[in-house]
Every structure is written in structure tokens, then in C-alpha cells.
Amino acid sequence: MKFFKPILAGAHRKDRIIACIGAGLGIIVTVIVCASIPHEIADLPIIVAPLGASAVLAFAVPSSPLAQPWPVIGGNIISTLIGVAVFQAIPVLTIAAGVAVGAAILAMSMLRCLHPPGGAAALTAVIGSQSIHMAGYAFAFVPMGINSITLVVAAMLFHRMSGHSYPHQLIAPFPLPTTGVQLQDIDAALEDMHESFDIAREDLEALLSLAEHHAAQRQGSA
């Protein structure tokens, strides 16, 4: 039965259900916490839409490099700051929208906080409401920064209770055999493929070493 069958490697149906509960609770907590913080601009949103995408990453794929605390917090805040700057510098909305998203990706990549919702955060700063434009750079911190920090703290607490590590902690790999694939071979293969994958290089090494360990056990028991 393919219904509700996870498409991510290593995912299980139980984990997906737990992620749904966690994301829901995380957003609820974020709204409650941020609603208690007074805003100088009355129409400023309590929570911003990109946080929904951040919740998907932080709760559904907590091991992803894109979902770690620094990418969530830094990616959202930095991208919002860039979006505000671009909106104020470029009067043509169509051009500003494209420049903001592209510049946000560049900045997040250089600062090691690439976070897909950051693109939406930058775009929100450009095409958002009048109250968002009135807030200016402060919008990057309230509500965007407070939203992001609250969501990360909620994710940390939830994953601790559900038995997952967040921030992600690498499982120590088994030593790779000297005659097998080495770390430099993994790097070379990644270079040859010319693609980016949503897995840390260290996790890939650990996965490969564990796979070789299980293969050796299977061959030994055959």
C-alpha cells in the first residue's frame, strides 16, 4: 500500500505522524509566544508564512543540514534583512522580488545558513503589506527573528521528548576498510556528480560505513 508511504530514505510512517504533531504544536507555541510580544505597528503579523516551511524542515527532516538551528534562525533573519534592503533600493517590484531571492540565496550560502524558507522570507519583505514595509529592518527581528527562535526551541524540546536528536548529532561511523571506499573517494564522487544533496558529508560517510558493516555481516553469515 503506497498511501502515506514516506519518500525520504530512512523515514517511517510513525516518524511522519510524529512530525505532523510536532509541527502543529511548534506553530501553536510560536503563535502563543509571539502574540504576547507587543508590536509598535498594530497590523504587523504575529507569525509569518515562511515559518510554516521552516516547521516542515525542523520537525519532518531534523537531520537535514537545511533544518539546523543556525540555518533556521540565521537564514530567515538574514534573508529578511536583504529583502528589506532590496525593496528600499529597487523601486520596480518585479525586479526587486527576483533580486531579493537571488541575493538571499547567495548570502545564506556564504554564511552557511542555507534555508529554503529564507527565500520566502526575502520575498515577503518585498511584496508584503504596508505594515511590513513600515516596519523596515525591524521586521527581520520582530516578528521574523522571534518566530524563528521560538520555533527552534520548540523543535529542540519536542525532538528530545520524541527520541530524535536536534540539533542533529552525527552517529560515529564504523572505520572504513583500507581496501574499500575512503572519504576522499566520497568527495571525488560528489565532485563528479555535480549535484547538491540534502545530507551532510559526514552523514554520508557514516551511512556508507554502516552499510559496509552490514554487508560484511551478511556475507560472513552466508
PDB file of C-alpha atoms in Angstrom:
ATOM      1  CA  MET A   1       0.000   0.000   0.000  1.00  0.00           C
ATOM      2  CA  LYS A   2       1.611   3.243  -1.168  1.00  0.00           C
ATOM      3  CA  PHE A   3      -0.748   5.542   0.712  1.00  0.00           C
ATOM      4  CA  PHE A   4       1.200   7.748   3.115  1.00  0.00           C
ATOM      5  CA  LYS A   5       4.377   5.847   2.248  1.00  0.00           C
ATOM      6  CA  PRO A   6       7.387   8.081   3.042  1.00  0.00           C
ATOM      7  CA  ILE A   7       9.513   9.097   0.055  1.00  0.00           C
ATOM      8  CA  LEU A   8      12.531  10.058   2.177  1.00  0.00           C
ATOM      9  CA  ALA A   9      15.239   7.477   2.794  1.00  0.00           C
ATOM     10  CA  GLY A  10      15.103   6.131   6.333  1.00  0.00           C
ATOM     11  CA  ALA A  11      11.667   7.614   7.063  1.00  0.00           C
ATOM     12  CA  HIS A  12       8.875   5.585   8.663  1.00  0.00           C
ATOM     13  CA  ARG A  13       5.152   6.121   8.889  1.00  0.00           C
ATOM     14  CA  LYS A  14       5.384   6.614  12.648  1.00  0.00           C
ATOM     15  CA  ASP A  15       8.010   9.325  12.206  1.00  0.00           C
ATOM     16  CA  ARG A  16       5.783  11.157   9.709  1.00  0.00           C
ATOM     17  CA  ILE A  17       2.876  11.175  12.161  1.00  0.00           C
ATOM     18  CA  ILE A  18       5.136  12.401  14.964  1.00  0.00           C
ATOM     19  CA  ALA A  19       6.431  15.130  12.637  1.00  0.00           C
ATOM     20  CA  CYS A  20       2.863  16.255  11.888  1.00  0.00           C
ATOM     21  CA  ILE A  21       2.091  16.533  15.601  1.00  0.00           C
ATOM     22  CA  GLY A  22       5.367  18.295  16.337  1.00  0.00           C
ATOM     23  CA  ALA A  23       4.988  20.836  13.528  1.00  0.00           C
ATOM     24  CA  GLY A  24       1.453  21.619  14.627  1.00  0.00           C
ATOM     25  CA  LEU A  25       2.468  22.098  18.241  1.00  0.00           C
ATOM     26  CA  GLY A  26       5.529  24.112  17.212  1.00  0.00           C
ATOM     27  CA  ILE A  27       3.438  26.581  15.223  1.00  0.00           C
ATOM     28  CA  ILE A  28       0.864  26.848  18.022  1.00  0.00           C
ATOM     29  CA  VAL A  29       3.570  27.578  20.593  1.00  0.00           C
ATOM     30  CA  THR A  30       5.187  30.118  18.283  1.00  0.00           C
ATOM     31  CA  VAL A  31       1.903  31.971  17.803  1.00  0.00           C
ATOM     32  CA  ILE A  32       1.171  31.985  21.541  1.00  0.00           C
ATOM     33  CA  VAL A  33       4.633  33.232  22.481  1.00  0.00           C
ATOM     34  CA  CYS A  34       4.814  35.880  19.759  1.00  0.00           C
ATOM     35  CA  ALA A  35       1.277  37.108  20.440  1.00  0.00           C
ATOM     36  CA  SER A  36       2.438  38.149  23.899  1.00  0.00           C
ATOM     37  CA  ILE A  37       5.141  40.437  22.492  1.00  0.00           C
ATOM     38  CA  PRO A  38       3.864  43.961  21.813  1.00  0.00           C
ATOM     39  CA  HIS A  39       4.378  45.391  18.326  1.00  0.00           C
ATOM     40  CA  GLU A  40       4.809  49.083  17.637  1.00  0.00           C
ATOM     41  CA  ILE A  41       2.900  48.606  14.378  1.00  0.00           C
ATOM     42  CA  ALA A  42      -0.577  47.272  15.064  1.00  0.00           C
ATOM     43  CA  ASP A  43      -1.119  45.462  11.741  1.00  0.00           C
ATOM     44  CA  LEU A  44       2.187  43.564  11.798  1.00  0.00           C
ATOM     45  CA  PRO A  45       1.547  39.794  11.620  1.00  0.00           C
ATOM     46  CA  ILE A  46       2.077  37.671  14.732  1.00  0.00           C
ATOM     47  CA  ILE A  47       3.642  34.881  12.669  1.00  0.00           C
ATOM     48  CA  VAL A  48       4.939  34.970   9.104  1.00  0.00           C
ATOM     49  CA  ALA A  49       4.155  32.436   6.383  1.00  0.00           C
ATOM     50  CA  PRO A  50       7.761  31.195   5.828  1.00  0.00           C
ATOM     51  CA  LEU A  51       7.630  29.696   9.340  1.00  0.00           C
ATOM     52  CA  GLY A  52       5.283  27.028   8.018  1.00  0.00           C
ATOM     53  CA  ALA A  53       8.029  25.839   5.677  1.00  0.00           C
ATOM     54  CA  SER A  54      10.607  26.105   8.466  1.00  0.00           C
ATOM     55  CA  ALA A  55       8.386  23.855  10.599  1.00  0.00           C
ATOM     56  CA  VAL A  56       8.337  21.214   7.844  1.00  0.00           C
ATOM     57  CA  LEU A  57      12.129  21.077   7.849  1.00  0.00           C
ATOM     58  CA  ALA A  58      12.692  21.320  11.606  1.00  0.00           C
ATOM     59  CA  PHE A  59      10.133  18.656  12.505  1.00  0.00           C
ATOM     60  CA  ALA A  60       9.937  16.354   9.463  1.00  0.00           C
ATOM     61  CA  VAL A  61      13.644  16.219   8.493  1.00  0.00           C
ATOM     62  CA  PRO A  62      15.535  17.292  11.647  1.00  0.00           C
ATOM     63  CA  SER A  63      18.767  15.711  10.373  1.00  0.00           C
ATOM     64  CA  SER A  64      18.847  17.882   7.248  1.00  0.00           C
ATOM     65  CA  PRO A  65      21.636  20.490   7.109  1.00  0.00           C
ATOM     66  CA  LEU A  66      18.940  22.932   5.946  1.00  0.00           C
ATOM     67  CA  ALA A  67      16.903  22.386   9.122  1.00  0.00           C
ATOM     68  CA  GLN A  68      19.517  23.031  11.799  1.00  0.00           C
ATOM     69  CA  PRO A  69      19.089  25.922  14.263  1.00  0.00           C
ATOM     70  CA  TRP A  70      21.558  28.294  12.597  1.00  0.00           C
ATOM     71  CA  PRO A  71      20.033  27.894   9.118  1.00  0.00           C
ATOM     72  CA  VAL A  72      16.518  28.378  10.517  1.00  0.00           C
ATOM     73  CA  ILE A  73      17.332  31.464  12.593  1.00  0.00           C
ATOM     74  CA  GLY A  74      20.163  32.948  10.536  1.00  0.00           C
ATOM     75  CA  GLY A  75      18.619  32.084   7.182  1.00  0.00           C
ATOM     76  CA  ASN A  76      15.272  33.689   7.978  1.00  0.00           C
ATOM     77  CA  ILE A  77      16.668  36.833   9.611  1.00  0.00           C
ATOM     78  CA  ILE A  78      19.443  37.474   7.081  1.00  0.00           C
ATOM     79  CA  SER A  79      17.128  36.873   4.126  1.00  0.00           C
ATOM     80  CA  THR A  80      14.551  39.249   5.572  1.00  0.00           C
ATOM     81  CA  LEU A  81      17.174  41.952   6.045  1.00  0.00           C
ATOM     82  CA  ILE A  82      18.208  41.511   2.416  1.00  0.00           C
ATOM     83  CA  GLY A  83      14.588  41.645   1.278  1.00  0.00           C
ATOM     84  CA  VAL A  84      14.033  44.922   3.119  1.00  0.00           C
ATOM     85  CA  ALA A  85      17.231  46.434   1.694  1.00  0.00           C
ATOM     86  CA  VAL A  86      16.340  45.405  -1.852  1.00  0.00           C
ATOM     87  CA  PHE A  87      12.779  46.729  -1.534  1.00  0.00           C
ATOM     88  CA  GLN A  88      14.092  50.094  -0.405  1.00  0.00           C
ATOM     89  CA  ALA A  89      16.763  50.221  -3.121  1.00  0.00           C
ATOM     90  CA  ILE A  90      14.841  48.975  -6.177  1.00  0.00           C
ATOM     91  CA  PRO A  91      11.535  50.697  -6.972  1.00  0.00           C
ATOM     92  CA  VAL A  92      10.392  48.159  -9.580  1.00  0.00           C
ATOM     93  CA  LEU A  93       8.618  45.409  -7.636  1.00  0.00           C
ATOM     94  CA  THR A  94       9.155  42.660 -10.235  1.00  0.00           C
ATOM     95  CA  ILE A  95      12.910  43.216 -10.344  1.00  0.00           C
ATOM     96  CA  ALA A  96      13.137  43.684  -6.584  1.00  0.00           C
ATOM     97  CA  ALA A  97      11.426  40.341  -5.963  1.00  0.00           C
ATOM     98  CA  GLY A  98      13.905  38.438  -8.114  1.00  0.00           C
ATOM     99  CA  VAL A  99      16.960  40.255  -6.808  1.00  0.00           C
ATOM    100  CA  ALA A 100      15.877  39.733  -3.191  1.00  0.00           C
ATOM    101  CA  VAL A 101      15.510  35.974  -3.541  1.00  0.00           C
ATOM    102  CA  GLY A 102      18.747  35.576  -5.505  1.00  0.00           C
ATOM    103  CA  ALA A 103      20.709  37.747  -3.082  1.00  0.00           C
ATOM    104  CA  ALA A 104      19.235  35.883  -0.117  1.00  0.00           C
ATOM    105  CA  ILE A 105      20.403  32.542  -1.528  1.00  0.00           C
ATOM    106  CA  LEU A 106      23.894  33.954  -2.079  1.00  0.00           C
ATOM    107  CA  ALA A 107      24.111  35.394   1.435  1.00  0.00           C
ATOM    108  CA  MET A 108      22.798  32.228   3.103  1.00  0.00           C
ATOM    109  CA  SER A 109      25.232  30.104   1.112  1.00  0.00           C
ATOM    110  CA  MET A 110      28.210  32.267   2.064  1.00  0.00           C
ATOM    111  CA  LEU A 111      27.186  32.350   5.748  1.00  0.00           C
ATOM    112  CA  ARG A 112      26.478  28.588   5.897  1.00  0.00           C
ATOM    113  CA  CYS A 113      22.834  29.055   6.799  1.00  0.00           C
ATOM    114  CA  LEU A 114      21.061  27.979   3.604  1.00  0.00           C
ATOM    115  CA  HIS A 115      17.391  27.563   4.490  1.00  0.00           C
ATOM    116  CA  PRO A 116      14.711  27.309   1.737  1.00  0.00           C
ATOM    117  CA  PRO A 117      12.102  29.341   3.667  1.00  0.00           C
ATOM    118  CA  GLY A 118      14.661  32.152   3.677  1.00  0.00           C
ATOM    119  CA  GLY A 119      13.788  32.752   0.034  1.00  0.00           C
ATOM    120  CA  ALA A 120      10.159  33.191   1.055  1.00  0.00           C
ATOM    121  CA  ALA A 121      11.239  35.488   3.897  1.00  0.00           C
ATOM    122  CA  ALA A 122      13.106  37.747   1.471  1.00  0.00           C
ATOM    123  CA  LEU A 123      10.140  37.751  -0.895  1.00  0.00           C
ATOM    124  CA  THR A 124       7.750  38.579   1.953  1.00  0.00           C
ATOM    125  CA  ALA A 125       9.797  41.656   2.783  1.00  0.00           C
ATOM    126  CA  VAL A 126       9.393  42.818  -0.820  1.00  0.00           C
ATOM    127  CA  ILE A 127       5.761  42.004  -1.603  1.00  0.00           C
ATOM    128  CA  GLY A 128       4.376  42.156   1.922  1.00  0.00           C
ATOM    129  CA  SER A 129       1.771  44.514   3.330  1.00  0.00           C
ATOM    130  CA  GLN A 130       2.194  48.199   4.057  1.00  0.00           C
ATOM    131  CA  SER A 131       2.741  47.424   7.746  1.00  0.00           C
ATOM    132  CA  ILE A 132       5.673  45.165   6.842  1.00  0.00           C
ATOM    133  CA  HIS A 133       7.191  47.917   4.715  1.00  0.00           C
ATOM    134  CA  MET A 134       6.656  50.445   7.512  1.00  0.00           C
ATOM    135  CA  ALA A 135       8.495  48.172   9.966  1.00  0.00           C
ATOM    136  CA  GLY A 136      11.564  48.148   7.735  1.00  0.00           C
ATOM    137  CA  TYR A 137      14.591  46.304   9.092  1.00  0.00           C
ATOM    138  CA  ALA A 138      12.834  45.741  12.423  1.00  0.00           C
ATOM    139  CA  PHE A 139      10.596  43.228  10.631  1.00  0.00           C
ATOM    140  CA  ALA A 140      13.608  40.890  10.424  1.00  0.00           C
ATOM    141  CA  PHE A 141      13.682  40.648  14.207  1.00  0.00           C
ATOM    142  CA  VAL A 142      10.034  41.113  15.220  1.00  0.00           C
ATOM    143  CA  PRO A 143       8.265  39.003  14.220  1.00  0.00           C
ATOM    144  CA  MET A 144      10.663  37.048  11.934  1.00  0.00           C
ATOM    145  CA  GLY A 145      13.526  36.569  14.390  1.00  0.00           C
ATOM    146  CA  ILE A 146      11.296  35.877  17.395  1.00  0.00           C
ATOM    147  CA  ASN A 147       9.246  33.439  15.294  1.00  0.00           C
ATOM    148  CA  SER A 148      12.356  31.552  14.201  1.00  0.00           C
ATOM    149  CA  ILE A 149      13.947  31.361  17.652  1.00  0.00           C
ATOM    150  CA  THR A 150      10.704  30.181  19.257  1.00  0.00           C
ATOM    151  CA  LEU A 151      10.194  27.509  16.598  1.00  0.00           C
ATOM    152  CA  VAL A 152      13.762  26.217  17.040  1.00  0.00           C
ATOM    153  CA  VAL A 153      13.388  25.997  20.818  1.00  0.00           C
ATOM    154  CA  ALA A 154      10.058  24.190  20.399  1.00  0.00           C
ATOM    155  CA  ALA A 155      11.697  21.753  17.960  1.00  0.00           C
ATOM    156  CA  MET A 156      14.565  21.062  20.367  1.00  0.00           C
ATOM    157  CA  LEU A 157      12.185  20.254  23.214  1.00  0.00           C
ATOM    158  CA  PHE A 158       9.853  18.169  21.059  1.00  0.00           C
ATOM    159  CA  HIS A 159      12.599  16.081  19.457  1.00  0.00           C
ATOM    160  CA  ARG A 160      14.168  15.459  22.841  1.00  0.00           C
ATOM    161  CA  MET A 161      10.856  14.044  24.068  1.00  0.00           C
ATOM    162  CA  SER A 162      10.257  12.027  20.875  1.00  0.00           C
ATOM    163  CA  GLY A 163      13.719  10.453  20.875  1.00  0.00           C
ATOM    164  CA  HIS A 164      15.283  12.313  17.929  1.00  0.00           C
ATOM    165  CA  SER A 165      18.384  14.490  18.038  1.00  0.00           C
ATOM    166  CA  TYR A 166      18.000  18.173  17.230  1.00  0.00           C
ATOM    167  CA  PRO A 167      20.344  19.835  16.542  1.00  0.00           C
ATOM    168  CA  HIS A 168      21.408  16.790  14.565  1.00  0.00           C
ATOM    169  CA  GLN A 169      24.173  14.731  16.123  1.00  0.00           C
ATOM    170  CA  LEU A 170      26.308  12.588  13.849  1.00  0.00           C
ATOM    171  CA  ILE A 171      26.404   8.862  14.544  1.00  0.00           C
ATOM    172  CA  ALA A 172      30.039   7.756  14.778  1.00  0.00           C
ATOM    173  CA  PRO A 173      30.801   5.716  11.651  1.00  0.00           C
ATOM    174  CA  PHE A 174      32.450   2.327  11.636  1.00  0.00           C
ATOM    175  CA  PRO A 175      36.045   2.564  10.382  1.00  0.00           C
ATOM    176  CA  LEU A 176      36.059   2.127   6.622  1.00  0.00           C
ATOM    177  CA  PRO A 177      38.243  -0.793   5.491  1.00  0.00           C
ATOM    178  CA  THR A 178      41.552   0.245   3.965  1.00  0.00           C
ATOM    179  CA  THR A 179      40.734  -1.641   0.764  1.00  0.00           C
ATOM    180  CA  GLY A 180      37.227  -0.170   0.477  1.00  0.00           C
ATOM    181  CA  VAL A 181      35.787   3.244  -0.248  1.00  0.00           C
ATOM    182  CA  GLN A 182      37.612   6.050   1.517  1.00  0.00           C
ATOM    183  CA  LEU A 183      36.460   9.553   2.451  1.00  0.00           C
ATOM    184  CA  GLN A 184      38.410  11.082  -0.420  1.00  0.00           C
ATOM    185  CA  ASP A 185      36.551   8.731  -2.776  1.00  0.00           C
ATOM    186  CA  ILE A 186      33.241  10.101  -1.470  1.00  0.00           C
ATOM    187  CA  ASP A 187      34.443  13.644  -2.103  1.00  0.00           C
ATOM    188  CA  ALA A 188      35.565  12.712  -5.609  1.00  0.00           C
ATOM    189  CA  ALA A 189      32.225  11.054  -6.379  1.00  0.00           C
ATOM    190  CA  LEU A 190      30.326  14.140  -5.192  1.00  0.00           C
ATOM    191  CA  GLU A 191      32.504  16.299  -7.435  1.00  0.00           C
ATOM    192  CA  ASP A 192      31.834  14.015 -10.412  1.00  0.00           C
ATOM    193  CA  MET A 193      28.054  14.158  -9.944  1.00  0.00           C
ATOM    194  CA  HIS A 194      27.915  17.981  -9.931  1.00  0.00           C
ATOM    195  CA  GLU A 195      24.805  17.912  -7.746  1.00  0.00           C
ATOM    196  CA  SER A 196      23.886  19.068  -4.249  1.00  0.00           C
ATOM    197  CA  PHE A 197      22.251  16.597  -1.871  1.00  0.00           C
ATOM    198  CA  ASP A 198      20.278  17.280   1.293  1.00  0.00           C
ATOM    199  CA  ILE A 199      22.653  15.298   3.512  1.00  0.00           C
ATOM    200  CA  ALA A 200      25.813  16.313   5.308  1.00  0.00           C
ATOM    201  CA  ARG A 201      29.095  14.915   4.004  1.00  0.00           C
ATOM    202  CA  GLU A 202      29.766  13.390   7.444  1.00  0.00           C
ATOM    203  CA  ASP A 203      26.354  11.686   7.487  1.00  0.00           C
ATOM    204  CA  LEU A 204      27.066  10.253   4.061  1.00  0.00           C
ATOM    205  CA  GLU A 205      30.331   8.809   5.353  1.00  0.00           C
ATOM    206  CA  ALA A 206      28.568   7.305   8.388  1.00  0.00           C
ATOM    207  CA  LEU A 207      25.823   5.821   6.186  1.00  0.00           C
ATOM    208  CA  LEU A 208      28.353   4.229   3.850  1.00  0.00           C
ATOM    209  CA  SER A 209      30.424   2.770   6.698  1.00  0.00           C
ATOM    210  CA  LEU A 210      27.314   1.276   8.341  1.00  0.00           C
ATOM    211  CA  ALA A 211      26.191  -0.172   5.006  1.00  0.00           C
ATOM    212  CA  GLU A 212      29.584  -1.825   4.545  1.00  0.00           C
ATOM    213  CA  HIS A 213      29.419  -3.125   8.135  1.00  0.00           C
ATOM    214  CA  HIS A 214      26.017  -4.760   7.495  1.00  0.00           C
ATOM    215  CA  ALA A 215      27.242  -6.122   4.146  1.00  0.00           C
ATOM    216  CA  ALA A 216      30.234  -7.732   5.873  1.00  0.00           C
ATOM    217  CA  GLN A 217      27.960  -9.283   8.500  1.00  0.00           C
ATOM    218  CA  ARG A 218      25.628 -10.645   5.832  1.00  0.00           C
ATOM    219  CA  GLN A 219      28.487 -12.113   3.821  1.00  0.00           C
ATOM    220  CA  GLY A 220      30.008 -13.602   6.956  1.00  0.00           C
ATOM    221  CA  SER A 221      26.773 -15.365   7.902  1.00  0.00           C
ATOM    222  CA  ALA A 222      26.122 -16.642   4.376  1.00  0.00           C
TER     223      ALA A 222
END
